[in-house]
mmCIF file of C-alpha atoms in Angstrom:
data_model
loop_
_atom_site.group_PDB
_atom_site.id
_atom_site.type_symbol
_atom_site.label_atom_id
_atom_site.label_comp_id
_atom_site.label_asym_id
_atom_site.label_seq_id
_atom_site.Cartn_x
_atom_site.Cartn_y
_atom_site.Cartn_z
ATOM 1 C CA MET C 1 3.138 21.604 36.109
ATOM 2 C CA SER C 2 1.444 24.032 34.459
ATOM 3 C CA THR C 3 -1.822 22.971 31.939
ATOM 4 C CA SER C 4 -1.033 24.507 29.005
ATOM 5 C CA SER C 5 -0.876 23.644 25.844
ATOM 6 C CA THR C 6 1.375 25.539 22.141
ATOM 7 C CA THR C 7 0.161 24.268 18.780
ATOM 8 C CA SER C 8 2.878 22.994 15.469
ATOM 9 C CA THR C 9 3.849 21.704 12.155
ATOM 10 C CA VAL C 10 6.619 20.957 10.911
ATOM 11 C CA GLY C 11 6.526 19.484 7.321
ATOM 12 C CA GLU C 12 5.485 21.148 4.216
ATOM 13 C CA GLY C 13 1.574 20.634 1.344
ATOM 14 C CA THR C 14 0.854 16.886 2.284
ATOM 15 C CA GLU C 15 3.786 16.130 4.519
ATOM 16 C CA THR C 16 2.880 18.507 7.173
ATOM 17 C CA VAL C 17 2.488 17.137 10.248
ATOM 18 C CA THR C 18 0.370 19.591 13.229
ATOM 19 C CA TYR C 19 1.496 18.301 16.566
ATOM 20 C CA ASP C 20 0.646 20.164 20.465
ATOM 21 C CA VAL C 21 2.610 19.981 23.467
ATOM 22 C CA HIS C 22 1.308 19.529 26.632
ATOM 23 C CA GLY C 23 2.957 21.635 29.920
ATOM 24 C CA ASP C 24 6.397 23.205 29.698
ATOM 25 C CA LEU C 25 9.257 21.385 28.238
ATOM 26 C CA ALA C 26 11.764 23.411 30.173
ATOM 27 C CA SER C 27 10.575 21.197 32.576
ATOM 28 C CA ALA C 28 11.822 17.707 31.055
ATOM 29 C CA THR C 29 14.464 15.611 32.326
ATOM 30 C CA PRO C 30 16.715 12.889 30.924
ATOM 31 C CA ASP C 31 14.609 10.722 34.136
ATOM 32 C CA SER C 32 11.259 12.386 32.862
ATOM 33 C CA PRO C 33 11.152 13.488 29.272
ATOM 34 C CA PRO C 34 7.939 14.107 27.174
ATOM 35 C CA LEU C 35 5.586 11.526 26.814
ATOM 36 C CA PHE C 36 4.563 11.435 22.687
ATOM 37 C CA MET C 37 1.345 9.825 22.991
ATOM 38 C CA LEU C 38 0.017 8.650 19.703
ATOM 39 C CA ALA C 39 -1.883 6.138 16.981
ATOM 40 C CA SER C 40 -2.374 6.100 13.398
ATOM 41 C CA PRO C 41 -4.922 7.471 11.981
ATOM 42 C CA MET C 42 -6.621 8.154 14.780
ATOM 43 C CA ASP C 43 -5.540 12.585 16.177
ATOM 44 C CA ALA C 44 -4.465 14.103 19.304
ATOM 45 C CA VAL C 45 -7.939 14.030 19.621
ATOM 46 C CA GLY C 46 -7.893 9.794 20.929
ATOM 47 C CA PHE C 47 -5.347 10.684 23.629
ATOM 48 C CA THR C 48 -7.502 13.523 25.371
ATOM 49 C CA THR C 49 -8.815 11.220 28.653
ATOM 50 C CA LEU C 50 -4.755 9.352 28.917
ATOM 51 C CA ARG C 51 -3.127 12.000 28.227
ATOM 52 C CA GLY C 52 -5.466 13.897 31.837
ATOM 53 C CA HIS C 53 -3.684 10.733 33.860
ATOM 54 C CA PHE C 54 0.175 12.211 33.391
ATOM 55 C CA THR C 55 -0.331 16.236 33.912
ATOM 56 C CA ASP C 56 2.656 16.074 35.521
ATOM 57 C CA ARG C 57 5.053 15.890 32.626
ATOM 58 C CA VAL C 58 4.493 16.914 29.191
ATOM 59 C CA VAL C 59 3.044 15.395 26.504
ATOM 60 C CA VAL C 60 2.485 15.447 22.756
ATOM 61 C CA THR C 61 0.115 14.340 20.829
ATOM 62 C CA TYR C 62 -0.065 14.787 16.914
ATOM 63 C CA ASP C 63 -2.495 14.617 14.227
ATOM 64 C CA PRO C 64 -0.538 11.855 11.734
ATOM 65 C CA ARG C 65 0.177 12.429 7.988
ATOM 66 C CA GLY C 66 -2.551 13.107 5.794
ATOM 67 C CA ALA C 67 -5.761 13.429 9.524
ATOM 68 C CA ALA C 68 -7.315 15.170 10.580
ATOM 69 C CA ARG C 69 -5.609 19.268 10.970
ATOM 70 C CA ASN C 70 -3.676 18.333 8.265
ATOM 71 C CA PRO C 71 -3.463 18.609 4.492
ATOM 72 C CA ILE C 72 -5.370 15.645 2.343
ATOM 73 C CA ASP C 73 -4.218 13.732 -0.027
ATOM 74 C CA THR C 74 -4.767 10.765 -2.320
ATOM 75 C CA THR C 75 -1.717 8.647 -1.843
ATOM 76 C CA ASP C 76 -0.794 5.658 0.389
ATOM 77 C CA ILE C 77 1.165 6.503 3.597
ATOM 78 C CA PRO C 78 4.090 4.307 4.718
ATOM 79 C CA PRO C 79 4.762 3.387 7.990
ATOM 80 C CA THR C 80 8.092 4.855 6.982
ATOM 81 C CA ASP C 81 7.332 7.836 5.224
ATOM 82 C CA HIS C 82 4.804 8.516 9.712
ATOM 83 C CA ALA C 83 8.173 7.381 10.981
ATOM 84 C CA GLU C 84 9.829 9.831 9.661
ATOM 85 C CA ASP C 85 7.048 12.527 10.611
ATOM 86 C CA LEU C 86 7.523 11.695 14.185
ATOM 87 C CA HIS C 87 11.262 11.997 13.762
ATOM 88 C CA ARG C 88 10.611 15.017 12.486
ATOM 89 C CA VAL C 89 8.992 15.987 15.785
ATOM 90 C CA ILE C 90 10.656 14.473 17.638
ATOM 91 C CA THR C 91 13.974 16.650 16.406
ATOM 92 C CA ALA C 92 11.733 19.780 16.809
ATOM 93 C CA LEU C 93 11.352 19.507 20.607
ATOM 94 C CA GLY C 94 15.192 19.989 21.159
ATOM 95 C CA VAL C 95 15.370 17.850 24.548
ATOM 96 C CA GLY C 96 16.395 14.826 23.536
ATOM 97 C CA PRO C 97 15.112 11.106 23.344
ATOM 98 C CA VAL C 98 11.283 10.860 24.598
ATOM 99 C CA ASP C 99 9.390 7.916 25.781
ATOM 100 C CA VAL C 100 6.649 7.317 23.832
ATOM 101 C CA PHE C 101 3.164 5.668 23.428
ATOM 102 C CA ALA C 102 1.916 4.253 20.595
ATOM 103 C CA SER C 103 -1.322 2.272 19.688
ATOM 104 C CA SER C 104 -3.167 0.642 16.463
ATOM 105 C CA GLY C 105 -1.355 1.597 13.204
ATOM 106 C CA GLY C 106 0.758 3.990 15.942
ATOM 107 C CA ALA C 107 2.787 1.250 17.055
ATOM 108 C CA VAL C 108 3.512 -0.150 13.270
ATOM 109 C CA ASN C 109 4.699 2.862 12.415
ATOM 110 C CA VAL C 110 7.059 4.156 15.846
ATOM 111 C CA LEU C 111 8.759 0.495 15.482
ATOM 112 C CA ALA C 112 9.566 1.518 12.229
ATOM 113 C CA LEU C 113 10.907 4.620 13.806
ATOM 114 C CA VAL C 114 12.832 2.873 16.939
ATOM 115 C CA ALA C 115 14.081 1.026 13.724
ATOM 116 C CA ALA C 116 15.594 4.365 12.239
ATOM 117 C CA HIS C 117 16.251 6.453 14.773
ATOM 118 C CA PRO C 118 16.933 3.925 18.247
ATOM 119 C CA GLU C 119 18.913 7.872 19.592
ATOM 120 C CA ASP C 120 14.753 9.313 19.555
ATOM 121 C CA VAL C 121 13.474 7.029 22.388
ATOM 122 C CA ARG C 122 14.018 6.083 25.896
ATOM 123 C CA VAL C 123 11.185 3.649 26.419
ATOM 124 C CA VAL C 124 8.497 3.403 23.721
ATOM 125 C CA VAL C 125 5.134 1.225 24.420
ATOM 126 C CA ALA C 126 3.792 -0.428 21.372
ATOM 127 C CA HIS C 127 -0.463 -1.778 21.601
ATOM 128 C CA GLU C 128 -1.120 -4.320 19.528
ATOM 129 C CA PRO C 129 0.267 -3.050 16.192
ATOM 130 C CA PRO C 130 -1.039 -4.897 13.801
ATOM 131 C CA CYS C 131 1.558 -6.684 11.847
ATOM 132 C CA PHE C 132 0.327 -9.568 10.192
ATOM 133 C CA ALA C 133 4.345 -10.209 8.610
ATOM 134 C CA TYR C 134 4.825 -13.366 11.574
ATOM 135 C CA LEU C 135 1.229 -14.409 11.510
ATOM 136 C CA PRO C 136 0.940 -18.106 10.188
ATOM 137 C CA ASP C 137 -1.701 -17.047 8.566
ATOM 138 C CA ARG C 138 -0.268 -14.251 7.242
ATOM 139 C CA ASP C 139 -1.127 -15.064 3.346
ATOM 140 C CA ASN C 140 -4.474 -15.231 4.526
ATOM 141 C CA ALA C 141 -4.534 -12.084 6.480
ATOM 142 C CA LEU C 142 -2.970 -9.571 4.106
ATOM 143 C CA ALA C 143 -5.525 -11.026 1.620
ATOM 144 C CA LEU C 144 -8.129 -9.503 3.380
ATOM 145 C CA THR C 145 -6.745 -6.477 4.283
ATOM 146 C CA ARG C 146 -5.407 -5.443 0.293
ATOM 147 C CA ASP C 147 -9.587 -6.731 -1.054
ATOM 148 C CA ILE C 148 -10.202 -3.261 1.581
ATOM 149 C CA LYS C 149 -8.361 -1.650 -0.385
ATOM 150 C CA ALA C 150 -9.542 -2.965 -2.890
ATOM 151 C CA THR C 151 -13.062 -2.252 -2.392
ATOM 152 C CA TYR C 152 -12.282 0.918 -1.318
ATOM 153 C CA GLU C 153 -11.066 1.832 -4.823
ATOM 154 C CA ARG C 154 -13.711 0.000 -6.021
ATOM 155 C CA GLU C 155 -17.064 1.511 -4.278
ATOM 156 C CA GLY C 156 -15.806 3.993 -1.889
ATOM 157 C CA SER C 157 -16.342 4.860 2.213
ATOM 158 C CA PRO C 158 -19.294 2.765 2.651
ATOM 159 C CA ALA C 159 -18.802 -0.608 1.554
ATOM 160 C CA ALA C 160 -14.921 -0.503 2.924
ATOM 161 C CA MET C 161 -15.745 0.296 5.912
ATOM 162 C CA ALA C 162 -18.183 -2.300 6.727
ATOM 163 C CA LYS C 163 -15.552 -4.525 5.613
ATOM 164 C CA PHE C 164 -12.366 -2.933 7.662
ATOM 165 C CA ILE C 165 -14.938 -3.220 10.559
ATOM 166 C CA THR C 166 -16.413 -7.248 10.337
ATOM 167 C CA THR C 167 -11.694 -8.267 9.604
ATOM 168 C CA VAL C 168 -11.507 -6.037 13.290
ATOM 169 C CA MET C 169 -13.935 -7.978 15.342
ATOM 170 C CA LEU C 170 -12.381 -11.534 13.960
ATOM 171 C CA ARG C 171 -11.012 -13.984 15.983
ATOM 172 C CA GLY C 172 -8.372 -16.427 15.536
ATOM 173 C CA GLU C 173 -6.939 -17.350 11.965
ATOM 174 C CA ILE C 174 -8.263 -16.232 9.064
ATOM 175 C CA THR C 175 -9.778 -19.499 6.752
ATOM 176 C CA GLN C 176 -9.954 -18.923 3.559
ATOM 177 C CA GLU C 177 -14.030 -19.543 4.506
ATOM 178 C CA VAL C 178 -13.420 -15.877 5.908
ATOM 179 C CA LEU C 179 -12.435 -14.926 2.356
ATOM 180 C CA ASP C 180 -15.358 -16.479 0.686
ATOM 181 C CA ALA C 181 -17.927 -15.380 3.097
ATOM 182 C CA PRO C 182 -20.570 -12.451 1.475
ATOM 183 C CA ALA C 183 -19.504 -8.854 1.930
ATOM 184 C CA PRO C 184 -21.201 -7.647 4.842
ATOM 185 C CA ASP C 185 -23.490 -4.605 4.106
ATOM 186 C CA PRO C 186 -23.105 -1.311 4.936
ATOM 187 C CA ALA C 187 -25.864 -0.422 7.036
ATOM 188 C CA MET C 188 -25.586 -3.375 9.281
ATOM 189 C CA PHE C 189 -22.735 -0.797 10.966
ATOM 190 C CA GLY C 190 -25.573 2.581 10.339
ATOM 191 C CA MET C 191 -23.601 3.239 7.396
ATOM 192 C CA THR C 192 -25.756 4.155 4.738
ATOM 193 C CA GLY C 193 -25.448 6.687 1.073
ATOM 194 C CA GLY C 194 -22.927 5.251 -1.206
ATOM 195 C CA ASP C 195 -19.809 5.947 -3.296
ATOM 196 C CA ASP C 196 -18.762 9.971 -2.651
ATOM 197 C CA GLY C 197 -16.440 10.306 -4.539
ATOM 198 C CA SER C 198 -13.611 10.963 -2.370
ATOM 199 C CA ARG C 199 -10.365 8.467 -1.899
ATOM 200 C CA THR C 200 -8.747 10.182 1.423
ATOM 201 C CA ASP C 201 -9.857 9.010 4.201
ATOM 202 C CA PRO C 202 -6.325 8.409 5.878
ATOM 203 C CA LEU C 203 -7.302 5.415 7.167
ATOM 204 C CA MET C 204 -7.262 3.343 4.135
ATOM 205 C CA ARG C 205 -4.622 5.581 2.807
ATOM 206 C CA ASN C 206 -1.950 3.759 5.706
ATOM 207 C CA MET C 207 -3.916 0.787 3.804
ATOM 208 C CA PRO C 208 -2.467 -2.303 2.737
ATOM 209 C CA SER C 209 1.434 -0.942 3.755
ATOM 210 C CA CYS C 210 0.132 -0.322 7.534
ATOM 211 C CA MET C 211 0.044 -4.448 7.413
ATOM 212 C CA GLU C 212 2.212 -5.768 5.322
ATOM 213 C CA TYR C 213 5.238 -3.284 7.381
ATOM 214 C CA GLU C 214 7.747 -6.117 8.211
ATOM 215 C CA PRO C 215 9.455 -5.216 11.292
ATOM 216 C CA ASP C 216 13.484 -5.011 11.649
ATOM 217 C CA VAL C 217 13.948 -7.361 14.246
ATOM 218 C CA ALA C 218 17.824 -7.222 14.392
ATOM 219 C CA ALA C 219 17.281 -3.181 15.453
ATOM 220 C CA LEU C 220 13.858 -3.705 17.947
ATOM 221 C CA ARG C 221 16.894 -6.365 19.730
ATOM 222 C CA ALA C 222 19.089 -3.827 19.742
ATOM 223 C CA LEU C 223 16.522 -1.857 21.513
ATOM 224 C CA GLY C 224 16.129 -4.071 24.498
ATOM 225 C CA ASP C 225 13.864 -3.235 27.930
ATOM 226 C CA ARG C 226 13.673 -0.458 26.203
ATOM 227 C CA LEU C 227 11.069 -1.866 24.509
ATOM 228 C CA VAL C 228 7.666 -2.902 25.008
ATOM 229 C CA ILE C 229 5.595 -4.504 23.414
ATOM 230 C CA ALA C 230 1.785 -4.244 24.607
ATOM 231 C CA VAL C 231 -1.620 -6.642 23.551
ATOM 232 C CA GLY C 232 -4.592 -5.800 25.867
ATOM 233 C CA GLU C 233 -5.638 -8.395 28.332
ATOM 234 C CA GLU C 234 -8.896 -8.346 26.591
ATOM 235 C CA SER C 235 -8.284 -8.816 23.153
ATOM 236 C CA GLY C 236 -7.649 -12.088 23.005
ATOM 237 C CA GLU C 237 -7.229 -13.751 19.418
ATOM 238 C CA GLU C 238 -7.989 -10.215 17.199
ATOM 239 C CA LEU C 239 -5.863 -9.759 14.616
ATOM 240 C CA ALA C 240 -4.286 -6.448 16.334
ATOM 241 C CA ALA C 241 -3.805 -8.310 19.239
ATOM 242 C CA ARG C 242 -2.338 -11.508 17.055
ATOM 243 C CA GLY C 243 -0.282 -9.248 15.390
ATOM 244 C CA GLY C 244 1.224 -7.850 18.500
ATOM 245 C CA ARG C 245 2.167 -10.958 20.291
ATOM 246 C CA SER C 246 3.537 -12.272 16.832
ATOM 247 C CA VAL C 247 6.281 -9.126 17.013
ATOM 248 C CA ALA C 248 6.880 -9.934 20.571
ATOM 249 C CA ALA C 249 7.743 -13.639 19.850
ATOM 250 C CA ALA C 250 10.208 -12.746 16.019
ATOM 251 C CA VAL C 251 12.126 -10.321 18.631
ATOM 252 C CA GLY C 252 11.580 -12.501 20.979
ATOM 253 C CA VAL C 253 10.983 -10.921 24.557
ATOM 254 C CA GLU C 254 7.667 -11.289 25.647
ATOM 255 C CA PRO C 255 4.260 -9.285 25.517
ATOM 256 C CA VAL C 256 3.492 -7.161 28.536
ATOM 257 C CA VAL C 257 -0.478 -7.087 29.191
ATOM 258 C CA PHE C 258 -2.339 -3.687 29.818
ATOM 259 C CA PRO C 259 -5.891 -3.617 31.232
ATOM 260 C CA SER C 260 -8.896 -3.450 28.334
ATOM 261 C CA ASN C 261 -9.410 -3.979 24.734
ATOM 262 C CA HIS C 262 -7.441 -2.676 21.880
ATOM 263 C CA GLY C 263 -9.235 0.930 22.964
ATOM 264 C CA GLY C 264 -8.605 0.498 26.293
ATOM 265 C CA PHE C 265 -6.323 4.455 27.296
ATOM 266 C CA LEU C 266 -9.854 5.562 25.539
ATOM 267 C CA GLY C 267 -12.566 6.826 27.876
ATOM 268 C CA GLY C 268 -15.369 8.322 25.031
ATOM 269 C CA GLU C 269 -13.264 9.304 22.927
ATOM 270 C CA HIS C 270 -14.692 8.797 18.680
ATOM 271 C CA GLY C 271 -17.156 6.915 20.657
ATOM 272 C CA GLN C 272 -15.124 4.339 22.286
ATOM 273 C CA GLN C 273 -14.732 2.633 25.858
ATOM 274 C CA GLY C 274 -11.650 1.097 27.532
ATOM 275 C CA ASP C 275 -10.569 0.977 31.463
ATOM 276 C CA PRO C 276 -8.727 4.444 30.856
ATOM 277 C CA ASP C 277 -7.803 4.251 34.681
ATOM 278 C CA ALA C 278 -6.006 0.583 34.970
ATOM 279 C CA PHE C 279 -4.789 1.675 31.178
ATOM 280 C CA ALA C 280 -2.704 4.859 32.898
ATOM 281 C CA ALA C 281 -1.599 3.560 35.863
ATOM 282 C CA LYS C 282 0.164 0.095 34.063
ATOM 283 C CA LEU C 283 1.553 2.719 31.654
ATOM 284 C CA ARG C 284 2.874 4.792 34.140
ATOM 285 C CA ASP C 285 4.307 1.265 36.148
ATOM 286 C CA VAL C 286 6.056 0.429 32.874
ATOM 287 C CA LEU C 287 7.563 3.715 31.800
ATOM 288 C CA ALA C 288 8.903 4.137 35.636
ATOM 289 C CA GLU C 289 10.087 0.368 35.334
ATOM 290 C CA ARG C 290 12.051 0.838 32.089
ATOM 291 C CA GLY C 291 13.426 3.834 32.055
#
């Protein structure tokens, strides 16, 4: 298959999203539809390694609203808005339902997509969606997330990101002791400088609505085998993996274990190294089995 790529946009103004089609859409078939790879707020660059394992089919990557090549803004972006963005991209492709691999915040957004537009997808793999709605420590987990957002609004990015990094490293239930812990020093994570006054960070614009999103369990159950909830074999009791397992339990399906961790598909993008060869092989097997 040709490895040529084309870049297009849908939407207008601050609702614009940019997407890339790698390969020839004319070669897509119902048995081998375009494979959409997405995250949030991670942009298309994060899938450079993974898409390199799927040169035998059309791959679509994109930058979520407010990130990378798209216009910036300061308003919050809930999963339902991201879902409509994805629906517009899939509609613009004009080739019928697509396969989707979505990770992290992107996995939350795709759960919203398939609830609203189940006809858009053939198979969807939602990898470690950080949904907290079904966690036993839901209230504490959401309090932690809301505190990160409040810190961002009050003190800016370094202070908020230090709290965010600390949070994603947590394992197990969020206790009151965790909530009461002193704020981490941004310098511990190599962040210097204070508040620059900007409030356009796409990660913070997705919080806390991403973690607060409550999936439509009935709609997800209706997908049957077309829905795969995936978790990393090395992710343990990290919040995103716990969130993924809690969604799977609510829907009544077994989570599918993928190699590596939350960033298992990464091959050095954004300074993170997973196990992309094994991850891609697992993804290929799951898509073939469920498609």
